PDB file of C-alpha atoms in Angstrom:
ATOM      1  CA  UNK A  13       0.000   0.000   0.000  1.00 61.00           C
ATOM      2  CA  UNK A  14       1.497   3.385  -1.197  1.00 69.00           C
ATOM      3  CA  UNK A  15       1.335   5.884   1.598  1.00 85.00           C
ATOM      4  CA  UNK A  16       1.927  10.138   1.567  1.00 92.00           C
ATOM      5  CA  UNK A  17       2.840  11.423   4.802  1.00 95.00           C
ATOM      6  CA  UNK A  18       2.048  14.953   5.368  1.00 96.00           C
ATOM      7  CA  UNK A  19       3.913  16.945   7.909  1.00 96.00           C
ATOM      8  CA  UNK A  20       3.589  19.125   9.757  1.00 97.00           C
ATOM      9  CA  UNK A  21       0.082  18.052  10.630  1.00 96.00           C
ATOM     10  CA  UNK A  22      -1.126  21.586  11.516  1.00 97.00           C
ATOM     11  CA  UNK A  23       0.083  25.268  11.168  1.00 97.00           C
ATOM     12  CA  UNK A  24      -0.493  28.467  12.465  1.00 97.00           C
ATOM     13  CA  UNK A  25       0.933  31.656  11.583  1.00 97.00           C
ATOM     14  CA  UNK A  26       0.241  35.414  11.542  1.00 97.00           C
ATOM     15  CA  UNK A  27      -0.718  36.984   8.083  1.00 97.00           C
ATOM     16  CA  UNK A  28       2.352  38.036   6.146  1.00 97.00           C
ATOM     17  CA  UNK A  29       4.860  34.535   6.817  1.00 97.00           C
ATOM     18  CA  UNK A  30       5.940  31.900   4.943  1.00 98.00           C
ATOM     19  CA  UNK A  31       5.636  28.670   5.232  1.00 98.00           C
ATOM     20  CA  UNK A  32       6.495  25.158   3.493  1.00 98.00           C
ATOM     21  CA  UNK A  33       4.329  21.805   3.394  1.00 98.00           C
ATOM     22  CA  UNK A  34       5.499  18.127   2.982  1.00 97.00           C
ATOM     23  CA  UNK A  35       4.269  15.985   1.347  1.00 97.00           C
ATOM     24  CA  UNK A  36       6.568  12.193   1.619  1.00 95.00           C
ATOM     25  CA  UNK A  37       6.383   8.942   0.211  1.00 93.00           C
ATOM     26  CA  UNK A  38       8.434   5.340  -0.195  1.00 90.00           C
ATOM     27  CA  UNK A  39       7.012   5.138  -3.211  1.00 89.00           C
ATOM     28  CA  UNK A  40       7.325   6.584  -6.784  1.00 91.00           C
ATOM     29  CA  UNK A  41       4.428   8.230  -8.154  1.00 90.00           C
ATOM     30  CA  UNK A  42       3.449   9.467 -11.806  1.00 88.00           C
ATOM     31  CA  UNK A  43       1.659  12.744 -10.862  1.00 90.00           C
ATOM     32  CA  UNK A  44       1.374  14.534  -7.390  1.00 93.00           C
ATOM     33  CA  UNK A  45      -1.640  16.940  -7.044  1.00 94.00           C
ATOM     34  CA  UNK A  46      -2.231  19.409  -4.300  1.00 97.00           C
ATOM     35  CA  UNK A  47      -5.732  20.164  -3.197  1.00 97.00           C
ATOM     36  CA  UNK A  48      -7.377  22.926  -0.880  1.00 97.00           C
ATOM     37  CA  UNK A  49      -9.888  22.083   1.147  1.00 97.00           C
ATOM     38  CA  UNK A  50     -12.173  24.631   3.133  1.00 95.00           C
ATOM     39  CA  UNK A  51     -14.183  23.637   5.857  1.00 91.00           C
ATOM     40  CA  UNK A  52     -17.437  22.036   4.986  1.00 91.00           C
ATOM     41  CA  UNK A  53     -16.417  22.084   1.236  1.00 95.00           C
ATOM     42  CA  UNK A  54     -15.126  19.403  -0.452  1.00 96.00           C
ATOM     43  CA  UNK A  55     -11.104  19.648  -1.958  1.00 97.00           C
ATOM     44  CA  UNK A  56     -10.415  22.181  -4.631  1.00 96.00           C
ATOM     45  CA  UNK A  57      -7.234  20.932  -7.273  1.00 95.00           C
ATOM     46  CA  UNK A  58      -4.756  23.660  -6.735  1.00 96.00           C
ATOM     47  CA  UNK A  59      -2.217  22.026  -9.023  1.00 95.00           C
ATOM     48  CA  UNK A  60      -0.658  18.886 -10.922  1.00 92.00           C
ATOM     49  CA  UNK A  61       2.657  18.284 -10.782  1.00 93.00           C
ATOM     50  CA  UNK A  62       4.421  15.367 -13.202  1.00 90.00           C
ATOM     51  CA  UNK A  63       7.890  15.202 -14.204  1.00 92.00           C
ATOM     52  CA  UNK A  64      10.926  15.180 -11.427  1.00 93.00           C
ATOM     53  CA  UNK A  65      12.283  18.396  -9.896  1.00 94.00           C
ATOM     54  CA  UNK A  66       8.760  20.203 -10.933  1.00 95.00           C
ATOM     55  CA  UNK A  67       8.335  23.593 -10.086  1.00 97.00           C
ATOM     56  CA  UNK A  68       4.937  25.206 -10.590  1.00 97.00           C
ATOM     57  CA  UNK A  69       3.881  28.859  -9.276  1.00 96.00           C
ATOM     58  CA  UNK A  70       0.228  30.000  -8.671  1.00 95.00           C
ATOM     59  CA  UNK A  71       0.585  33.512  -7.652  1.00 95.00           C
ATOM     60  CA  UNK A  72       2.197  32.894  -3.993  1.00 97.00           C
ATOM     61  CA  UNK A  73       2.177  29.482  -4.005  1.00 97.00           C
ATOM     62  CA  UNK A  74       4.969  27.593  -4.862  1.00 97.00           C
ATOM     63  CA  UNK A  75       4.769  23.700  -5.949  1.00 97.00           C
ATOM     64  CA  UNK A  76       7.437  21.427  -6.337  1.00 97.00           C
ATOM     65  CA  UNK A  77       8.243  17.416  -7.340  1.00 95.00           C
ATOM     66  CA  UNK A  78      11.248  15.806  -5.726  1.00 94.00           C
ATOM     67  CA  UNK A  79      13.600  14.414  -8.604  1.00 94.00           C
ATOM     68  CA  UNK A  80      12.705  10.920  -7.416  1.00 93.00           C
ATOM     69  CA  UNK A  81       8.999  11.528  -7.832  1.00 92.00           C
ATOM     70  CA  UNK A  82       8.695  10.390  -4.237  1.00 93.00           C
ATOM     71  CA  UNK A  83       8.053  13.505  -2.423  1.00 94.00           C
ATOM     72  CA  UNK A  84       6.773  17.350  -2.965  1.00 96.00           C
ATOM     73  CA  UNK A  85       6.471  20.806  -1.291  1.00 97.00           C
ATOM     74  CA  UNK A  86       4.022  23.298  -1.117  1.00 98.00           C
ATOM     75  CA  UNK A  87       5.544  27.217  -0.131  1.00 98.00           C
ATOM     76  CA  UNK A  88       3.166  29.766   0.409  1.00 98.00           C
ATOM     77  CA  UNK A  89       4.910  33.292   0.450  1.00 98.00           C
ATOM     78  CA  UNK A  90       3.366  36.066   2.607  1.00 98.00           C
ATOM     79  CA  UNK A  91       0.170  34.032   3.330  1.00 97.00           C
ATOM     80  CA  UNK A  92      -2.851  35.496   4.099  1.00 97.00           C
ATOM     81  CA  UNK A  93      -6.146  34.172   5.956  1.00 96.00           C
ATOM     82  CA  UNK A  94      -7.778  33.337   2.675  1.00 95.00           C
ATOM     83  CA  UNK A  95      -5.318  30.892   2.556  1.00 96.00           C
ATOM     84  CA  UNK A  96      -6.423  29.172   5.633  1.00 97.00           C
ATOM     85  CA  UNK A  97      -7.350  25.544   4.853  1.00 97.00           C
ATOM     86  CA  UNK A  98      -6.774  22.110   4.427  1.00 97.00           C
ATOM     87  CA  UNK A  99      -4.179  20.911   2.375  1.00 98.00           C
ATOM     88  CA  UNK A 100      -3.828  17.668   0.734  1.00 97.00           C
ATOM     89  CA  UNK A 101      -1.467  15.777  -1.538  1.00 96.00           C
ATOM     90  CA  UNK A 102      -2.661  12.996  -3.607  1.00 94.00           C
ATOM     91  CA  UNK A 103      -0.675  10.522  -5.494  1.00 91.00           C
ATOM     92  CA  UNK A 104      -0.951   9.195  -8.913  1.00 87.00           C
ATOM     93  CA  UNK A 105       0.191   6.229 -10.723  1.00 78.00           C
ATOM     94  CA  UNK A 106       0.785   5.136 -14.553  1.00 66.00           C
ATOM     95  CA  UNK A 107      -1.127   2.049 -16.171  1.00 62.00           C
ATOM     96  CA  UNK A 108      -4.829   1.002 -15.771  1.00 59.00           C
ATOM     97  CA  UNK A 109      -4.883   2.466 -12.079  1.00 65.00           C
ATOM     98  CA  UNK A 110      -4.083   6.261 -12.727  1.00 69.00           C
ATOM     99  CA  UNK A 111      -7.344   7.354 -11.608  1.00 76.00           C
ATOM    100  CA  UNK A 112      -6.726   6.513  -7.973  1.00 83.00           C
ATOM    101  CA  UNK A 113      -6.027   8.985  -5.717  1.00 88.00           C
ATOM    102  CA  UNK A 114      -3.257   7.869  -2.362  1.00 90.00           C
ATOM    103  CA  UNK A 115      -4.161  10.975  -0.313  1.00 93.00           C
ATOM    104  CA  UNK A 116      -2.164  12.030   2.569  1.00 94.00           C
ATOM    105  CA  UNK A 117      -4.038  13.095   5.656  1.00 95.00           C
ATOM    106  CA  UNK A 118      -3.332  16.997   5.254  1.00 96.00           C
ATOM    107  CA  UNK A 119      -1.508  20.047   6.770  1.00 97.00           C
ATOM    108  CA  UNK A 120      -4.752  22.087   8.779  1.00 97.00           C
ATOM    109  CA  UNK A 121      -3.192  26.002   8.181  1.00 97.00           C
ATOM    110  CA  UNK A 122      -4.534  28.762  10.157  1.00 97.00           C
ATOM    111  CA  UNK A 123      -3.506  32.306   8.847  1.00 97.00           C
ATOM    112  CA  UNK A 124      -4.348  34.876  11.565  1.00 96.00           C
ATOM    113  CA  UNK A 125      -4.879  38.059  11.130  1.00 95.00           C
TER     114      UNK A 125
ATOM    115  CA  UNK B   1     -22.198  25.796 -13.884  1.00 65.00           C
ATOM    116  CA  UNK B   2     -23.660  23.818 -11.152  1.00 84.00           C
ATOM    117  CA  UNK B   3     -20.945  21.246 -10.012  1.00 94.00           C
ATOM    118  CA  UNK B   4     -21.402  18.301  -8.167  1.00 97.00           C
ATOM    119  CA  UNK B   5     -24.217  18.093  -5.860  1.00 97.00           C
ATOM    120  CA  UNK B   6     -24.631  15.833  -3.117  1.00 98.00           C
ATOM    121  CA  UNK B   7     -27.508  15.426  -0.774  1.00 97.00           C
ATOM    122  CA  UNK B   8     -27.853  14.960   2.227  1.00 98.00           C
ATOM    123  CA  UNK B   9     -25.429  17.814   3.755  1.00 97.00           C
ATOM    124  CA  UNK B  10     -26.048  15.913   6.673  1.00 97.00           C
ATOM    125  CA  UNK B  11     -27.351  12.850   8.106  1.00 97.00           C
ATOM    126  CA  UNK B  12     -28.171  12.059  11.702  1.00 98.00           C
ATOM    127  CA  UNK B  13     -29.173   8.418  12.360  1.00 97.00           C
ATOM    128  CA  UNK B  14     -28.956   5.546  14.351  1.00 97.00           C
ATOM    129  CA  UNK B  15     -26.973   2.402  14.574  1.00 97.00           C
ATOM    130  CA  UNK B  16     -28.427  -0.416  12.410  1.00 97.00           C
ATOM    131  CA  UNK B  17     -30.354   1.823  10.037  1.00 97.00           C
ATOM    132  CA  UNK B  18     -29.845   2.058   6.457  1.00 97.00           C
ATOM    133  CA  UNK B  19     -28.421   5.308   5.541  1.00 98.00           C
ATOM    134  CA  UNK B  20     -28.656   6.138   1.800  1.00 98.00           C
ATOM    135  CA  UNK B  21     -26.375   9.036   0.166  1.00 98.00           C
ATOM    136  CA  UNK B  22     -27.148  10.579  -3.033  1.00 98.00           C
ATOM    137  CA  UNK B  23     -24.890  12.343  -5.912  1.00 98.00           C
ATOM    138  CA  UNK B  24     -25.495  14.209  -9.230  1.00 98.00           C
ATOM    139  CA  UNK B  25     -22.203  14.575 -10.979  1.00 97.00           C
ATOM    140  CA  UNK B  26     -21.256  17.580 -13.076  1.00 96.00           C
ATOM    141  CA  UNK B  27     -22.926  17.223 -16.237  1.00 95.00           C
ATOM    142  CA  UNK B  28     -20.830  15.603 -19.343  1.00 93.00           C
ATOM    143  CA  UNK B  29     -18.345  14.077 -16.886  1.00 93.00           C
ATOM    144  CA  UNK B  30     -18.417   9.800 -17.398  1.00 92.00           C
ATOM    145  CA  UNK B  31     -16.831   9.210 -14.527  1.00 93.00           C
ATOM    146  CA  UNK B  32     -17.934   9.037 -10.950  1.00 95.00           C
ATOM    147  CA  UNK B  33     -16.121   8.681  -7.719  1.00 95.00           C
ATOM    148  CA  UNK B  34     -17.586   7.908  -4.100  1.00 97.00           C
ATOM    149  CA  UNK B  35     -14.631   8.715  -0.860  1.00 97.00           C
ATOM    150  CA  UNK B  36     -14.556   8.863   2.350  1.00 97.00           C
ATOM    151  CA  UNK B  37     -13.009  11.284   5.095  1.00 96.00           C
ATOM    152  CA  UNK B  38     -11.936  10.943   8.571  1.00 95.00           C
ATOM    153  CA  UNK B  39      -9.540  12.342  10.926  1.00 90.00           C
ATOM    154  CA  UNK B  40      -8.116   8.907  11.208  1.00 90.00           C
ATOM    155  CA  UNK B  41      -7.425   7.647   7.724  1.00 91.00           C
ATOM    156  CA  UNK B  42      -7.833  10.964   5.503  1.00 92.00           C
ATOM    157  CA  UNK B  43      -9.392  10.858   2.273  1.00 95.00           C
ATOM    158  CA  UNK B  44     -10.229   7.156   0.491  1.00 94.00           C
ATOM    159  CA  UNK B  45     -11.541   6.219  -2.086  1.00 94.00           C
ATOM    160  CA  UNK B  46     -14.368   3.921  -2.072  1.00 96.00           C
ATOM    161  CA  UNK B  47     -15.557   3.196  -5.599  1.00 95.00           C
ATOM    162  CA  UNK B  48     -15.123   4.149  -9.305  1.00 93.00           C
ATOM    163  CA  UNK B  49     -17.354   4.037 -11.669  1.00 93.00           C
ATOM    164  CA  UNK B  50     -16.871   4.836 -15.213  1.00 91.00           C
ATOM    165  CA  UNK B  51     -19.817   5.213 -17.767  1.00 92.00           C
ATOM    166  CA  UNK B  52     -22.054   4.044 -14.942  1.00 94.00           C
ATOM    167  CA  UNK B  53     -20.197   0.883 -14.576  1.00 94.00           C
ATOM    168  CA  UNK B  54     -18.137   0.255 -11.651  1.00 94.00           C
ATOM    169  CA  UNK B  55     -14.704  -0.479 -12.191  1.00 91.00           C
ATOM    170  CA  UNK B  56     -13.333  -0.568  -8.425  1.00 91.00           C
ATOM    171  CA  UNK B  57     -14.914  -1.634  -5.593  1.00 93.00           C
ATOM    172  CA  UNK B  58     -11.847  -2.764  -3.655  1.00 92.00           C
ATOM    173  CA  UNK B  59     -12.425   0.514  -1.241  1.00 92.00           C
ATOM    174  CA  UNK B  60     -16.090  -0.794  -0.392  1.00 95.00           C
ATOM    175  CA  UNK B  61     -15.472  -1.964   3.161  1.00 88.00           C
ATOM    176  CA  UNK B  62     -17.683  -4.676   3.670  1.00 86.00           C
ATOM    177  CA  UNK B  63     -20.457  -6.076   2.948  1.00 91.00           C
ATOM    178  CA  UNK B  64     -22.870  -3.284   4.174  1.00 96.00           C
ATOM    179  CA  UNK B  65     -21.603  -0.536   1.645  1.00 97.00           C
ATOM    180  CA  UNK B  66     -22.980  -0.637  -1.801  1.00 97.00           C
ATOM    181  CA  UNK B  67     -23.474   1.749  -4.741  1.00 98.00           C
ATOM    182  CA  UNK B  68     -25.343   2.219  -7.895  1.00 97.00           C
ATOM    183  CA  UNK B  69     -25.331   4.353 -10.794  1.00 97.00           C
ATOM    184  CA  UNK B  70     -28.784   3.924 -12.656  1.00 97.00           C
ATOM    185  CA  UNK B  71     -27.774   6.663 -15.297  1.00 95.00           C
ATOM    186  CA  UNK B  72     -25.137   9.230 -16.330  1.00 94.00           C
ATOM    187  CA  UNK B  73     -26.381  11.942 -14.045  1.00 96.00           C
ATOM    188  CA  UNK B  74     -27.596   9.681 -10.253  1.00 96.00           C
ATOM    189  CA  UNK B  75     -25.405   7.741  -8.228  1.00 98.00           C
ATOM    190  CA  UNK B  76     -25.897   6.507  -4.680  1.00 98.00           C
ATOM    191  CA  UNK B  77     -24.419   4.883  -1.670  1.00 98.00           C
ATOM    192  CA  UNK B  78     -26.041   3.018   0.797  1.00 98.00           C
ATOM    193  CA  UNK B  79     -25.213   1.483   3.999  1.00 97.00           C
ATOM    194  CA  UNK B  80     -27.173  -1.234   5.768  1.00 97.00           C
ATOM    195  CA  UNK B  81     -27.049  -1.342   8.635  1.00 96.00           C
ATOM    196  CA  UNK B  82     -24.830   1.311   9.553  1.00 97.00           C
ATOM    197  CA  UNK B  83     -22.658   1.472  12.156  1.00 97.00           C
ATOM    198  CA  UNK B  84     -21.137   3.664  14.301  1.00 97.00           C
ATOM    199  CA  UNK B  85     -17.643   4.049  12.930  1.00 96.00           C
ATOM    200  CA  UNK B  86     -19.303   4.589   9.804  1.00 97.00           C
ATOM    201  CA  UNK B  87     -19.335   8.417  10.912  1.00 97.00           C
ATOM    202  CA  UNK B  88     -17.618  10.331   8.048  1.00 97.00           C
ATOM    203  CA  UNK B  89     -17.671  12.676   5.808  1.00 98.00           C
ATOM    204  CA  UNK B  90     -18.471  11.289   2.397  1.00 98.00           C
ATOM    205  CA  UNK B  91     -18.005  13.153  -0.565  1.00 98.00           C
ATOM    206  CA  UNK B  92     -18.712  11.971  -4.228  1.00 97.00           C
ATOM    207  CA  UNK B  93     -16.756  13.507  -7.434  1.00 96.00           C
ATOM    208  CA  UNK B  94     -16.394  12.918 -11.328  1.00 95.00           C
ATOM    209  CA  UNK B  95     -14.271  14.229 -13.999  1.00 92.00           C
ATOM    210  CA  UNK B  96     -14.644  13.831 -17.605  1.00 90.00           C
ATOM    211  CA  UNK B  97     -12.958  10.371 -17.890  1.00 76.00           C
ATOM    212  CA  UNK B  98      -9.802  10.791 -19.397  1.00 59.00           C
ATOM    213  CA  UNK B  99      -6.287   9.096 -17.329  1.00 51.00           C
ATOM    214  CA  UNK B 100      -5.236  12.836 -16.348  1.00 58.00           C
ATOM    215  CA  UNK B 101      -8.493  14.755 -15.952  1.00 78.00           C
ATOM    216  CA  UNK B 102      -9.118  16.557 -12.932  1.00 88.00           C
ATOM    217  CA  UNK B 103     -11.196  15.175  -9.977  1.00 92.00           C
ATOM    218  CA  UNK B 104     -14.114  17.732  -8.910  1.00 94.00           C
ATOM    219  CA  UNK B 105     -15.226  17.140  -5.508  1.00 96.00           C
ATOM    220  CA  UNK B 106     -19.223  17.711  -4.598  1.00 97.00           C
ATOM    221  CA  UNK B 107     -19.380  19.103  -0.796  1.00 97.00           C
ATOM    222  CA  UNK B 108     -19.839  15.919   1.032  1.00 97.00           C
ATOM    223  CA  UNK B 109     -22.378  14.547   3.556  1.00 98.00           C
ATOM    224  CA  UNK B 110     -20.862  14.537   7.099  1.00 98.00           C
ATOM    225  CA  UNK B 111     -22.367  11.501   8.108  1.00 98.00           C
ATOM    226  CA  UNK B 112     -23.177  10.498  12.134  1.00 98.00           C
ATOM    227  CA  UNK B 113     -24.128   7.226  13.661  1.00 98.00           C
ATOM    228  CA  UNK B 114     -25.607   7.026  17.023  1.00 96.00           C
TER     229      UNK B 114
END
């Protein structure tokens, strides 16, 4: 069973920080994906990340794949509450199984005010 | 463009009822996912179904979970009798089919068994 360990399992930081996400695995995977999710909303695709040593912006957000394809980041540069949320990684793999989702269990980020 | 709709938001019940969730996936998308959340074991996926078929049930727990999709725009999952640890949030999503398409989540029934 292919597992994603997230760490660290909850943030909180004043408005205006930055901060880096984890997302870890054993295992290789074809695509990583990073997903918001709000409370009582279901998760929103942020981004999809496939070849090694990735890097993908979206505005302050900074996404990256580990050359092995066994680990990414998320950086969030002067966050703000909006970005307050869940967030997940989920894991991809190639053949007749890529449309399962391995989700790790999240990083729970509170931006205060 | 309405996106995925799931009903109940949430569902109150007690232990050894049957509990039956509902989705309407976005429309024009052929496949259909069911997952569940908890604290414990994140997000999982339950079952796949593509062009109303289901292609993976290996996520179904037991026996008690089972789901349908009657047509291209209902899908449900039931669970009889439910339990207790079946608490959860379950949330249902579908995507247009292809190996890389994106995954749209509806906002999930938070689930609670007595």
């Amino acid at each position: 069973t292919q597992l994603l360990e997230q760490s660290p399992q909850f943030l909180s930081i004043q408005e205006g920080e930055n901060l880096t996400v984890y997302c870890n695995s054993s295992s290789v995977f074809s695509s990583l994906q990073w997903y918001r999710q709000e409370p009582g909303e279901g998760p929103v695709l942020l981004v999809t990340v496939v070849t090694g040593g990735e890097v993908k912006k979206l505005k302050r957000l900074t996404f990256q794949f580990g050359d092995a394809r066994k680990d990414s980041s998320l950086h969030i540069t002067a966050a703000q509450p909006g970005d307050t949320g869940l967030y997940l990684c989920a894991g991809t793999n190639s053949g007749g199984s890529n449309y399962k989702l391995t989700f790790g269990k999240g990083t729970l980020l509170t931006v205060n005010p | 463009d309405a996106g995925v709709i799931q009903s109940p938001r949430h569902e109150v019940t007690e232990m050894g009822q049957e509990v039956t969730l509902r989705c309407k996936p976005i429309s024009g998308h052929n496949s259909l996912f069911w997952y569940r959340q908890t604290m414990m074991r994140g997000l999982e996926l339950l079952i796949y179904f593509n062009n109303n078929v289901p292609i993976d049930d290996s996520g179904m727990p037991e026996d008690r979970f089972s789901a349908k999709m009657p047509n291209a725009s209902f899908s449900t999952l039931k669970i009889q009798p439910s339990e207790p640890r079946d608490s959860a949030v379950y949330f249902c999503a579908s995507s247009l089919g292809g190996h890389t398409d994106t995954q749209y989540f509806g906002p999930g029934t938070r689930l609670t068994v007595l």
